[in-house]
Tab-separated table of C-alpha atoms in Angstrom:
chain	number	residue	atom	x	y	z
A	1	MET	CA	13.077	26.079	-44.912
A	2	LYS	CA	14.789	23.436	-47.042
A	3	THR	CA	13.465	19.887	-47.335
A	4	ALA	CA	15.960	17.038	-47.455
A	5	SER	CA	15.131	14.455	-50.078
A	6	THR	CA	14.889	10.985	-48.556
A	7	ALA	CA	14.761	7.623	-50.288
A	8	ALA	CA	11.764	5.399	-49.722
A	9	PHE	CA	12.092	3.630	-46.383
A	10	GLY	CA	12.432	0.132	-47.797
A	11	LEU	CA	15.326	1.139	-50.055
A	12	ALA	CA	16.984	3.381	-47.497
A	13	VAL	CA	17.429	0.618	-44.934
A	14	GLY	CA	18.789	-1.966	-47.297
A	15	GLY	CA	15.611	-3.972	-47.654
A	16	ALA	CA	14.521	-4.094	-44.020
A	17	GLY	CA	11.467	-1.994	-44.739
A	18	LEU	CA	10.540	-4.150	-47.715
A	19	ARG	CA	10.579	-7.191	-45.437
A	20	ALA	CA	7.661	-5.675	-43.522
A	21	ALA	CA	5.113	-7.275	-45.868
A	22	SER	CA	7.179	-10.223	-47.063
A	23	ALA	CA	6.514	-12.918	-44.463
A	24	SER	CA	3.867	-14.819	-46.383
A	25	ALA	CA	5.871	-14.629	-49.613
A	26	ASP	CA	9.151	-15.766	-48.033
A	27	ALA	CA	7.737	-18.553	-45.883
A	28	PRO	CA	7.107	-21.172	-48.655
A	29	ALA	CA	10.815	-21.169	-49.516
A	30	VAL	CA	11.616	-22.716	-46.133
A	31	ALA	CA	8.446	-24.746	-45.687
A	32	ALA	CA	10.323	-27.967	-46.478
A	33	GLY	CA	12.391	-27.582	-43.313
A	34	ARG	CA	11.169	-28.208	-39.784
A	35	ARG	CA	9.176	-25.356	-38.342
A	36	ARG	CA	10.562	-23.847	-35.160
A	37	ARG	CA	8.428	-24.721	-32.161
A	38	TYR	CA	7.223	-21.899	-29.898
A	39	ALA	CA	5.478	-21.858	-26.528
A	40	ILE	CA	4.060	-18.709	-24.923
A	41	VAL	CA	3.841	-18.040	-21.192
A	42	GLY	CA	1.543	-15.143	-20.295
A	43	CYS	CA	-1.767	-14.906	-22.172
A	44	GLY	CA	-2.788	-11.311	-21.440
A	45	SER	CA	-2.903	-8.537	-24.027
A	46	ARG	CA	0.873	-8.597	-24.572
A	47	HIS	CA	0.970	-12.090	-26.057
A	48	ARG	CA	-1.408	-11.306	-28.914
A	49	MET	CA	1.232	-9.936	-31.316
A	50	TYR	CA	3.338	-13.125	-31.161
A	51	PHE	CA	0.342	-15.445	-30.971
A	52	ASN	CA	-1.283	-13.946	-34.063
A	53	ALA	CA	2.031	-13.835	-35.938
A	54	ILE	CA	2.761	-17.532	-35.388
A	55	LEU	CA	-0.758	-18.583	-36.361
A	56	GLY	CA	-0.881	-16.120	-39.264
A	57	ASN	CA	1.886	-14.806	-41.521
A	58	TYR	CA	4.591	-17.095	-40.136
A	59	ARG	CA	2.658	-20.348	-39.858
A	60	GLN	CA	4.832	-22.034	-42.505
A	61	VAL	CA	8.028	-21.423	-40.547
A	62	ALA	CA	6.734	-21.319	-36.956
A	63	GLU	CA	4.556	-23.678	-34.912
A	64	LEU	CA	2.716	-22.867	-31.684
A	65	VAL	CA	2.925	-25.910	-29.401
A	66	GLY	CA	1.611	-24.637	-26.063
A	67	VAL	CA	0.378	-21.706	-23.982
A	68	CYS	CA	0.675	-21.156	-20.259
A	69	ASP	CA	-0.851	-18.645	-17.855
A	70	MET	CA	-1.458	-18.367	-14.119
A	71	ASN	CA	-5.095	-17.648	-15.024
A	72	GLU	CA	-7.034	-20.691	-16.249
A	73	GLY	CA	-9.556	-18.601	-18.157
A	74	ARG	CA	-6.984	-16.680	-20.188
A	75	ALA	CA	-5.006	-19.838	-20.973
A	76	LYS	CA	-8.161	-21.592	-22.202
A	77	ASN	CA	-9.164	-18.524	-24.202
A	78	ALA	CA	-5.816	-18.632	-26.059
A	79	GLN	CA	-6.288	-22.374	-26.609
A	80	LYS	CA	-9.729	-21.728	-28.131
A	81	LEU	CA	-8.426	-18.970	-30.407
A	82	ALA	CA	-5.723	-21.336	-31.651
A	83	ALA	CA	-8.344	-24.006	-32.296
A	84	ASP	CA	-10.424	-21.483	-34.239
A	85	ALA	CA	-7.345	-20.961	-36.429
A	86	GLY	CA	-7.057	-24.703	-36.985
A	87	VAL	CA	-4.218	-25.331	-34.504
A	88	ALA	CA	-4.694	-27.778	-31.625
A	89	ILE	CA	-2.563	-26.941	-28.587
A	90	LYS	CA	-2.683	-27.705	-24.895
A	91	ALA	CA	-3.226	-24.924	-22.346
A	92	TYR	CA	-1.278	-25.091	-19.079
A	93	TYR	CA	-2.448	-23.352	-15.898
A	94	PRO	CA	-2.391	-23.854	-12.101
A	95	SER	CA	-4.463	-26.727	-10.795
A	96	ALA	CA	-5.145	-24.903	-7.507
A	97	PRO	CA	-5.256	-21.102	-8.008
A	98	ASN	CA	-5.893	-18.659	-5.167
A	99	PRO	CA	-8.500	-16.175	-6.425
A	100	ARG	CA	-8.085	-13.714	-3.556
A	101	THR	CA	-4.344	-13.026	-3.619
A	102	PRO	CA	-2.828	-13.238	-7.115
A	103	ASP	CA	0.934	-13.673	-6.817
A	104	PHE	CA	2.602	-12.458	-9.995
A	105	ASP	CA	6.198	-12.929	-8.854
A	106	ARG	CA	6.333	-16.700	-9.104
A	107	ILE	CA	6.685	-19.492	-11.611
A	108	ILE	CA	3.837	-21.985	-11.813
A	109	PRO	CA	4.717	-25.727	-11.870
A	110	GLU	CA	2.659	-26.254	-15.021
A	111	PHE	CA	5.228	-24.194	-16.962
A	112	GLU	CA	7.826	-26.937	-16.565
A	113	THR	CA	5.184	-29.512	-17.514
A	114	MET	CA	4.594	-27.570	-20.747
A	115	ILE	CA	8.317	-27.584	-21.575
A	116	ARG	CA	8.590	-31.353	-21.013
A	117	GLU	CA	5.439	-32.234	-22.943
A	118	ALA	CA	5.353	-29.659	-25.753
A	119	LYS	CA	9.145	-29.575	-26.305
A	120	PRO	CA	9.396	-26.006	-27.641
A	121	ASP	CA	12.584	-24.710	-29.234
A	122	ILE	CA	11.810	-21.186	-28.075
A	123	VAL	CA	9.768	-19.845	-25.158
A	124	ILE	CA	8.142	-16.416	-25.521
A	125	VAL	CA	7.687	-14.635	-22.169
A	126	THR	CA	4.818	-12.130	-21.981
A	127	THR	CA	3.938	-12.364	-18.300
A	128	VAL	CA	3.807	-9.616	-15.702
A	129	ASP	CA	7.245	-7.960	-15.632
A	130	ALA	CA	8.158	-9.223	-12.153
A	131	ALA	CA	8.024	-12.850	-13.341
A	132	HIS	CA	10.109	-12.458	-16.518
A	133	ASP	CA	13.350	-13.538	-14.884
A	134	ARG	CA	11.855	-16.702	-13.398
A	135	TYR	CA	10.490	-17.958	-16.716
A	136	LEU	CA	13.549	-16.907	-18.720
A	137	VAL	CA	15.934	-18.609	-16.293
A	138	ARG	CA	13.939	-21.843	-16.065
A	139	ALA	CA	13.362	-22.026	-19.825
A	140	MET	CA	17.107	-21.705	-20.476
A	141	GLU	CA	17.880	-24.298	-17.809
A	142	LEU	CA	15.450	-26.667	-19.539
A	143	GLY	CA	17.237	-26.189	-22.871
A	144	CYS	CA	15.117	-23.542	-24.619
A	145	ASP	CA	16.080	-20.305	-26.294
A	146	THR	CA	13.934	-17.366	-25.156
A	147	ILE	CA	12.202	-14.228	-26.358
A	148	THR	CA	10.933	-11.694	-23.849
A	149	GLU	CA	8.849	-8.585	-23.949
A	150	LYS	CA	10.463	-5.480	-22.514
A	151	PRO	CA	11.464	-4.849	-19.829
A	152	MET	CA	13.704	-7.900	-19.596
A	153	THR	CA	13.222	-7.712	-15.827
A	154	ILE	CA	12.741	-5.085	-13.096
A	155	THR	CA	15.664	-5.197	-10.635
A	156	ALA	CA	19.450	-5.560	-10.724
A	157	GLU	CA	19.196	-8.805	-8.749
A	158	LYS	CA	16.803	-10.358	-11.261
A	159	CYS	CA	18.991	-9.064	-14.103
A	160	GLN	CA	22.006	-10.782	-12.549
A	161	ARG	CA	20.147	-14.100	-12.525
A	162	ILE	CA	19.366	-13.817	-16.239
A	163	LEU	CA	22.935	-12.831	-17.185
A	164	ASP	CA	24.428	-15.650	-15.109
A	165	THR	CA	22.033	-18.276	-16.494
A	166	GLN	CA	22.629	-17.214	-20.090
A	167	LYS	CA	26.394	-17.541	-19.641
A	168	ARG	CA	26.031	-20.895	-17.884
A	169	THR	CA	23.633	-22.456	-20.409
A	170	GLY	CA	24.654	-20.708	-23.631
A	171	LYS	CA	20.990	-20.346	-24.598
A	172	LYS	CA	19.714	-17.224	-26.361
A	173	VAL	CA	17.781	-14.337	-24.848
A	174	ARG	CA	16.116	-11.928	-27.227
A	175	VAL	CA	14.515	-8.708	-25.929
A	176	THR	CA	11.923	-7.276	-28.316
A	177	PHE	CA	12.552	-3.535	-28.536
A	178	ASN	CA	10.073	-2.818	-31.326
A	179	TYR	CA	10.672	0.947	-31.244
A	180	ARG	CA	14.115	0.363	-32.797
A	181	TYR	CA	12.369	-1.046	-35.883
A	182	SER	CA	9.937	1.857	-36.295
A	183	PRO	CA	10.830	3.569	-39.608
A	184	PRO	CA	11.216	7.159	-38.297
A	185	ARG	CA	13.288	6.001	-35.304
A	186	THR	CA	15.485	3.976	-37.638
A	187	GLN	CA	15.799	7.116	-39.768
A	188	VAL	CA	17.056	9.081	-36.758
A	189	LYS	CA	19.683	6.371	-36.208
A	190	ASP	CA	20.654	6.615	-39.879
A	191	ILE	CA	21.172	10.393	-39.647
A	192	LEU	CA	23.207	10.102	-36.450
A	193	MET	CA	25.377	7.365	-37.972
A	194	SER	CA	26.000	9.528	-41.045
A	195	GLY	CA	27.755	12.186	-38.949
A	196	GLU	CA	25.459	14.947	-40.155
A	197	ILE	CA	25.476	16.571	-36.707
A	198	GLY	CA	28.930	15.266	-35.792
A	199	GLU	CA	29.795	13.767	-32.427
A	200	ILE	CA	26.852	13.788	-30.008
A	201	LEU	CA	27.584	15.563	-26.729
A	202	SER	CA	24.170	15.707	-25.033
A	203	VAL	CA	20.540	14.590	-25.414
A	204	ASP	CA	17.320	16.192	-24.165
A	205	PHE	CA	14.404	13.730	-24.173
A	206	GLN	CA	10.829	14.396	-22.999
A	207	TRP	CA	8.202	11.631	-23.118
A	208	LEU	CA	4.541	12.423	-22.441
A	209	LEU	CA	1.757	9.985	-21.546
A	210	ASN	CA	-1.785	11.313	-21.836
A	211	THR	CA	-4.718	10.901	-19.466
A	212	ARG	CA	-6.109	7.910	-21.383
A	213	HIS	CA	-3.124	5.646	-21.970
A	214	GLY	CA	-0.973	7.091	-19.171
A	215	THR	CA	-3.822	6.763	-16.702
A	216	ASP	CA	-4.204	3.082	-17.558
A	217	TYR	CA	-0.906	2.192	-15.877
A	218	PHE	CA	-2.357	3.341	-12.561
A	219	ARG	CA	-5.376	1.016	-12.644
A	220	ARG	CA	-3.561	-2.199	-13.649
A	221	TRP	CA	-0.878	-4.408	-12.076
A	222	HIS	CA	1.677	-1.833	-13.217
A	223	SER	CA	0.599	0.477	-10.385
A	224	ASN	CA	2.664	-1.469	-7.827
A	225	LYS	CA	6.449	-1.547	-8.142
A	226	LYS	CA	6.708	-5.127	-6.957
A	227	ASN	CA	4.962	-6.102	-10.215
A	228	SER	CA	6.314	-3.611	-12.755
A	229	GLY	CA	9.260	-1.737	-11.261
A	230	GLY	CA	7.265	1.440	-11.908
A	231	LEU	CA	7.217	3.447	-15.110
A	232	MET	CA	11.013	3.753	-14.998
A	233	LEU	CA	11.120	0.056	-15.865
A	234	HIS	CA	7.879	-0.833	-17.585
A	235	LYS	CA	7.588	2.199	-19.861
A	236	ALA	CA	10.920	4.050	-19.856
A	237	THR	CA	12.840	0.876	-20.764
A	238	HIS	CA	11.681	1.522	-24.335
A	239	HIS	CA	13.066	5.036	-24.177
A	240	PHE	CA	16.360	4.241	-22.470
A	241	ASP	CA	16.997	1.500	-25.012
A	242	LEU	CA	16.299	3.903	-27.866
A	243	VAL	CA	18.856	6.374	-26.534
A	244	ASN	CA	21.430	3.627	-25.844
A	245	TRP	CA	20.974	2.376	-29.410
A	246	TRP	CA	20.781	5.820	-31.030
A	247	LEU	CA	24.055	6.754	-29.326
A	248	SER	CA	25.658	3.291	-29.612
A	249	ALA	CA	26.628	3.850	-25.995
A	250	SER	CA	26.353	2.179	-22.600
A	251	PRO	CA	25.193	3.931	-19.404
A	252	VAL	CA	27.733	4.669	-16.655
A	253	SER	CA	25.767	6.491	-13.938
A	254	VAL	CA	22.229	7.665	-13.147
A	255	THR	CA	20.829	10.476	-10.991
A	256	ALA	CA	17.053	10.885	-10.690
A	257	VAL	CA	14.103	12.406	-8.855
A	258	GLY	CA	10.523	11.151	-8.969
A	259	LYS	CA	7.181	11.815	-7.353
A	260	ARG	CA	3.473	10.895	-7.479
A	261	GLU	CA	1.447	14.059	-7.326
A	262	PHE	CA	-1.443	13.645	-9.757
A	263	TYR	CA	-2.791	10.112	-9.232
A	264	THR	CA	-3.432	10.523	-5.502
A	265	PRO	CA	-6.483	10.336	-3.189
A	266	GLU	CA	-6.106	14.059	-2.544
A	267	MET	CA	-6.344	14.876	-6.245
A	268	ILE	CA	-9.668	13.107	-6.843
A	269	ARG	CA	-11.142	14.972	-3.880
A	270	ARG	CA	-9.801	18.246	-5.251
A	271	MET	CA	-11.671	17.344	-8.449
A	272	GLY	CA	-14.915	17.320	-6.488
A	273	LEU	CA	-15.511	13.615	-5.810
A	274	SER	CA	-15.522	11.780	-2.492
A	275	GLY	CA	-13.337	8.864	-3.649
A	276	PRO	CA	-11.128	7.081	-4.225
A	277	HIS	CA	-13.169	3.889	-4.484
A	278	GLU	CA	-12.008	0.347	-5.202
A	279	ARG	CA	-12.821	-0.028	-8.913
A	280	CYS	CA	-14.702	1.566	-11.787
A	281	MET	CA	-17.307	-1.182	-12.156
A	282	THR	CA	-18.698	-0.648	-8.653
A	283	CYS	CA	-17.851	3.049	-8.276
A	284	PRO	CA	-20.824	5.122	-7.012
A	285	GLU	CA	-19.364	8.203	-8.715
A	286	GLY	CA	-18.471	6.624	-12.053
A	287	LYS	CA	-20.762	8.896	-14.067
A	288	GLN	CA	-19.032	11.978	-12.660
A	289	CYS	CA	-15.458	10.692	-13.085
A	290	GLY	CA	-13.473	11.542	-16.210
A	291	PHE	CA	-11.162	8.569	-15.575
A	292	HIS	CA	-13.873	5.899	-15.503
A	293	ILE	CA	-13.595	2.902	-17.876
A	294	ASP	CA	-16.388	0.487	-18.762
A	295	LEU	CA	-14.818	-2.930	-18.331
A	296	ALA	CA	-18.079	-4.827	-18.848
A	297	GLY	CA	-18.937	-2.803	-21.959
A	298	THR	CA	-15.564	-3.210	-23.691
A	299	PRO	CA	-15.567	-6.674	-25.348
A	300	GLY	CA	-11.788	-7.093	-25.583
A	301	LEU	CA	-11.181	-6.168	-21.955
A	302	ARG	CA	-14.172	-8.151	-20.753
A	303	ALA	CA	-13.036	-11.338	-22.505
A	304	LEU	CA	-9.471	-11.110	-21.214
A	305	TYR	CA	-10.099	-9.881	-17.696
A	306	LEU	CA	-13.627	-9.482	-16.313
A	307	ASP	CA	-14.761	-12.911	-17.470
A	308	ASN	CA	-11.694	-14.445	-15.822
A	309	GLU	CA	-11.591	-12.658	-12.460
A	310	SER	CA	-12.876	-15.745	-10.676
A	311	HIS	CA	-9.649	-17.600	-11.457
A	312	ASP	CA	-7.150	-15.271	-9.772
A	313	GLY	CA	-8.961	-12.192	-8.447
A	314	TYR	CA	-7.160	-9.749	-10.785
A	315	MET	CA	-9.187	-6.552	-11.347
A	316	ARG	CA	-8.383	-4.620	-14.543
A	317	ASP	CA	-10.329	-1.451	-13.613
A	318	ARG	CA	-9.052	-0.382	-10.194
A	319	CYS	CA	-9.304	3.298	-9.221
A	320	VAL	CA	-6.326	5.301	-10.439
A	321	PHE	CA	-6.437	7.499	-7.314
A	322	ARG	CA	-6.394	4.738	-4.693
A	323	PRO	CA	-3.868	5.019	-1.847
A	324	ASP	CA	-1.959	1.739	-2.374
A	325	ILE	CA	-0.400	2.910	-5.666
A	326	ASP	CA	3.369	3.249	-5.195
A	327	ILE	CA	4.673	4.219	-8.653
A	328	GLU	CA	5.607	7.753	-9.707
A	329	ASP	CA	3.760	9.895	-12.258
A	330	THR	CA	6.489	12.560	-12.726
A	331	MET	CA	10.156	11.584	-13.246
A	332	ASN	CA	13.427	13.320	-14.151
A	333	VAL	CA	16.620	11.386	-14.935
A	334	VAL	CA	20.213	12.296	-15.856
A	335	VAL	CA	22.351	9.541	-17.427
A	336	LYS	CA	26.078	9.688	-18.201
A	337	TYR	CA	27.385	7.453	-21.005
A	338	ASP	CA	30.675	5.694	-21.603
A	339	THR	CA	31.263	7.551	-24.884
A	340	GLY	CA	30.795	10.975	-23.289
A	341	PRO	CA	27.212	12.174	-23.911
A	342	THR	CA	24.769	13.063	-21.136
A	343	LEU	CA	21.038	12.322	-21.330
A	344	ASN	CA	18.466	14.587	-19.677
A	345	TYR	CA	15.201	12.586	-19.630
A	346	THR	CA	11.715	13.346	-18.304
A	347	LEU	CA	8.557	11.225	-18.159
A	348	ASN	CA	5.139	12.628	-17.304
A	349	ALA	CA	2.051	10.359	-17.039
A	350	PHE	CA	-0.851	12.856	-17.007
A	351	ASN	CA	-0.298	15.049	-20.021
A	352	ALA	CA	-2.510	16.615	-22.674
A	353	TRP	CA	-1.015	14.595	-25.551
A	354	GLU	CA	0.968	11.391	-26.066
A	355	GLY	CA	4.388	11.159	-27.631
A	356	TYR	CA	7.835	12.646	-27.285
A	357	GLN	CA	10.305	15.351	-28.173
A	358	ILE	CA	14.036	14.681	-28.372
A	359	ALA	CA	17.060	16.761	-29.347
A	360	PHE	CA	20.614	15.554	-30.015
A	361	ASN	CA	23.271	18.240	-29.624
A	362	GLY	CA	26.390	17.516	-31.672
A	363	THR	CA	29.675	19.115	-32.676
A	364	GLN	CA	28.245	19.948	-36.119
A	365	GLY	CA	24.675	20.842	-35.199
A	366	ARG	CA	21.443	19.670	-33.617
A	367	LEU	CA	18.861	17.039	-34.568
A	368	GLU	CA	15.313	17.672	-33.331
A	369	HIS	CA	12.766	14.871	-33.561
A	370	SER	CA	9.200	14.539	-32.283
A	371	ILE	CA	6.329	12.075	-32.621
A	372	VAL	CA	2.674	12.399	-31.595
A	373	GLU	CA	1.099	9.005	-30.926
A	374	GLN	CA	-2.567	8.081	-31.307
A	375	ILE	CA	-4.815	7.450	-28.319
A	376	TYR	CA	-5.324	3.858	-27.188
A	377	VAL	CA	-5.960	1.662	-24.150
A	378	ASN	CA	-4.112	-1.660	-24.110
A	379	GLY	CA	-6.457	-4.553	-24.892
A	380	ALA	CA	-9.466	-2.412	-25.808
A	381	ASP	CA	-11.342	-2.943	-29.068
A	382	GLY	CA	-11.702	-0.160	-31.602
A	383	ASP	CA	-8.731	1.906	-30.395
A	384	ALA	CA	-5.702	2.744	-32.489
A	385	ALA	CA	-2.920	0.167	-32.679
A	386	GLN	CA	-0.546	0.303	-29.734
A	387	GLY	CA	2.025	3.051	-30.241
A	388	ALA	CA	0.590	4.033	-33.636
A	389	ILE	CA	1.726	7.431	-34.918
A	390	LYS	CA	-0.813	10.164	-35.539
A	391	ALA	CA	-1.060	11.252	-39.185
A	392	GLY	CA	1.448	14.034	-39.763
A	393	GLY	CA	2.752	13.556	-36.240
A	394	THR	CA	6.408	12.918	-37.063
A	395	LYS	CA	9.019	15.663	-37.445
A	396	ILE	CA	12.771	15.366	-38.008
A	397	ARG	CA	14.851	18.527	-38.362
A	398	VAL	CA	18.595	19.083	-38.583
A	399	ILE	CA	19.976	22.492	-37.609
A	400	PRO	CA	23.661	23.011	-38.511
A	401	LEU	CA	25.865	25.097	-36.205
A	402	ARG	CA	26.009	27.661	-39.004
A	403	GLY	CA	23.435	27.580	-41.741
A	404	GLU	CA	19.788	27.045	-42.498
A	405	ALA	CA	17.758	24.340	-40.757
A	406	ARG	CA	16.282	21.638	-42.950
A	407	ASP	CA	13.463	19.158	-42.443
A	408	HIS	CA	13.852	15.489	-43.361
A	409	THR	CA	10.853	13.748	-44.898
A	410	PRO	CA	10.013	11.042	-42.334
A	411	TRP	CA	10.282	7.380	-43.253
A	412	THR	CA	6.883	5.779	-42.720
A	413	GLY	CA	5.345	2.445	-41.846
A	414	THR	CA	1.966	1.095	-40.809
A	415	GLY	CA	0.641	-0.664	-37.756
A	416	SER	CA	1.567	-0.741	-34.096
A	417	HIS	CA	4.624	0.972	-32.601
A	418	GLY	CA	4.960	3.272	-35.574
A	419	GLY	CA	5.283	0.447	-38.092
A	420	GLY	CA	8.026	-1.241	-36.081
A	421	ASP	CA	6.223	-4.433	-35.072
A	422	VAL	CA	5.810	-5.877	-38.552
A	423	VAL	CA	9.503	-5.320	-39.392
A	424	MET	CA	10.572	-6.791	-36.050
A	425	LEU	CA	8.380	-9.867	-36.487
A	426	ASP	CA	10.107	-10.657	-39.788
A	427	ASP	CA	13.425	-10.345	-38.006
A	428	ILE	CA	12.250	-12.729	-35.277
A	429	PHE	CA	10.413	-15.420	-37.209
A	430	LEU	CA	11.948	-15.629	-40.690
A	431	PRO	CA	14.757	-18.217	-40.685
A	432	ASN	CA	17.189	-16.054	-42.662
A	433	PRO	CA	16.376	-12.347	-42.249
A	434	SER	CA	18.401	-9.844	-44.228
A	435	ALA	CA	21.541	-8.326	-42.735
A	436	ASP	CA	20.721	-5.197	-40.743
A	437	LYS	CA	23.316	-2.417	-40.663
A	438	TYR	CA	21.414	-0.779	-37.783
A	439	GLN	CA	21.698	-3.900	-35.544
A	440	ARG	CA	18.142	-3.529	-34.288
A	441	ASP	CA	17.861	-6.948	-32.681
A	442	SER	CA	18.738	-7.024	-28.985
A	443	ASP	CA	19.894	-9.711	-26.578
A	444	GLU	CA	20.287	-9.862	-22.792
A	445	ARG	CA	23.032	-7.209	-22.903
A	446	GLY	CA	20.742	-4.625	-24.485
A	447	GLY	CA	17.982	-5.700	-22.131
A	448	ALA	CA	20.280	-5.184	-19.158
A	449	ALA	CA	21.606	-1.819	-20.358
A	450	SER	CA	18.070	-0.447	-20.552
A	451	ILE	CA	16.611	-1.873	-17.329
A	452	LEU	CA	19.648	-0.956	-15.238
A	453	ILE	CA	19.016	2.731	-15.976
A	454	GLY	CA	15.445	2.394	-14.695
A	455	ALA	CA	16.481	0.308	-11.692
A	456	ALA	CA	19.202	2.857	-10.872
A	457	ALA	CA	16.637	5.665	-11.160
A	458	ASN	CA	14.389	3.883	-8.639
A	459	ILE	CA	17.312	3.693	-6.212
A	460	SER	CA	18.159	7.345	-6.784
A	461	PHE	CA	14.526	8.312	-6.121
A	462	LYS	CA	14.926	6.903	-2.610
A	463	THR	CA	18.486	7.932	-1.773
A	464	GLY	CA	18.940	11.140	-3.748
A	465	GLU	CA	22.374	9.858	-4.749
A	466	THR	CA	24.040	9.062	-8.066
A	467	VAL	CA	24.053	5.333	-8.830
A	468	ARG	CA	26.887	3.694	-10.783
A	469	ILE	CA	25.819	0.965	-13.211
A	470	ALA	CA	29.020	-1.002	-12.547
A	471	ASP	CA	27.973	-1.364	-8.894
A	472	MET	CA	24.641	-2.971	-9.778
A	473	VAL	CA	25.619	-6.191	-11.592
A	474	LYS	CA	28.731	-8.276	-12.265
A	475	GLY	CA	29.787	-9.641	-15.607
A	476	PHE	CA	27.754	-7.218	-17.706
A	477	ASN	CA	29.213	-6.942	-21.200
A	478	ARG	CA	28.607	-3.922	-23.399
A	479	PRO	CA	26.006	-4.562	-26.136
A	480	ASP	CA	26.974	-4.618	-29.808
A	481	TYR	CA	25.989	-1.400	-31.568
A	482	PRO	CA	26.654	0.097	-35.024
A	483	PRO	CA	29.683	2.432	-35.377
A	484	MET	CA	29.118	6.141	-34.804
A	485	PRO	CA	31.144	9.295	-35.595
A	486	SER	CA	34.517	9.328	-33.833
A	487	HIS	CA	34.841	10.883	-30.393
A	488	THR	CA	38.561	11.498	-30.887
A	489	GLY	CA	38.984	12.500	-34.530
A	490	PRO	CA	39.189	15.994	-36.057
A	491	VAL	CA	36.171	18.294	-35.741
A	492	LYS	CA	35.182	20.486	-38.653
A	493	MET	CA	35.508	24.206	-37.960
A	494	PRO	CA	32.190	26.069	-38.385
A	495	ARG	CA	32.187	28.629	-41.171
A	496	ARG	CA	32.528	32.285	-40.228
A	497	LEU	CA	29.426	34.273	-39.514
A	498	ALA	CA	28.719	37.086	-41.954
A	499	GLY	CA	29.619	40.455	-40.456
A	500	ASN	CA	31.609	38.912	-37.593
A	501	VAL	CA	32.382	41.607	-34.979
A	502	LEU	CA	35.958	40.357	-34.465
A	503	ASP	CA	36.635	40.560	-38.204
A	504	ARG	CA	35.513	44.189	-38.252
A	505	LYS	CA	37.776	45.055	-35.312
A	506	ARG	CA	40.785	43.420	-36.967
A	507	SER	CA	40.174	45.434	-40.155
A	508	GLY	CA	39.874	48.695	-38.223
A	509	SER	CA	36.204	49.254	-38.997
A	510	LYS	CA	33.962	50.657	-36.313
A	511	THR	CA	31.342	48.567	-34.618
A	512	PRO	CA	27.873	49.907	-35.417
A	513	ALA	CA	26.128	51.621	-32.508
């Protein structure tokens, strides 16, 4: 097997990789100018990356001016952490919370108070997915640019509100797809752009969630579609965006089937227990259950959630087999694209390992790529970084239509999401990031293109019918993507196979028995 020589990642991407460690060095050059003012709404585990970045490497170009959360305890905890870093900010939270019925799909009045008082330039939204649209829309209406965690939102109706508000106000929406910035995923984009496998005709994509990380979605707020849109939105948005970006294409139609067959009350009884019960902390069968988590004994989770339950009633350790769960654990999706390719995608949430396998089938060959991710639970101390790649867990192979397969040496990075977060944070916070030929930053159009696939899949789950993206929203403009090999130009003829049977017949030779 041949090995393709590959330049070091930083050089291969025109400096983007080198920017990964450059924030502190670059910041003094712009320190004389006014720092951009940021406010964060949503102080759960998601906000930590942005919070730590603003108070750390980017403190000379970025200023945190306020935090807001529906939970008083989490908002005050973020305020204290900022104070510990030498930054005094005000925390905003509801004055009259209801601890028995947390309502995630709402905007709290104190958010608008924060905008008026703190006067941020940019609002970072890291709330529960169902509330993204409300905070994005109101922030833009109040004159702020916005940054949001994926998914941008969870339904076509909410997506329409964001698209309409962005056009009306002219404010910016940035959706942080950190997987685009991960060195090996950028490398796959580089190979596809080069035309090494020609024009892409189809994609086979399998994503696996294990019974540690995958299970965690079924005990948190994600386990109800009204909060998360299900795994088709909360998790698969990452994957759909990767394919959209890898192909430089926009989805046209979606057909899907989904089911919940593992995380059910019947399954826990088949495993020999009498449950399900309400939560791990009070479960009478916790010592016998392989899915039990120790919320009280995990400092990071305790500080964020258990210590703050009294403020809104949110329980972080609910039983993953309880009957009120309404998201799927096994999903199959077929997507047709405007440039011709078809995606065959599967997501499984109870597998033996975590990661993915993908294959691009092109007119000149096939690209096979796989990544094994390390085990982690979001918010827990001592686990691997979120989305970190297992050592030796990345493979990239190109197989020509005729010829010997060859392995590409993977580009590498460090940290969460396969080294993508640190590169993305430079792109977000540095005032003048380097030009990026891969166009890895994404706005509301990329956010919409990804979530509309998941929202269409949810509809198809119910109806069994194909859903057209054009029927879901109005005024959706195709995202900007890098150029790819032509879908109309000449196609190189594969070389003849040695000992071709037709050649022997034409020459009069006999075909061997």
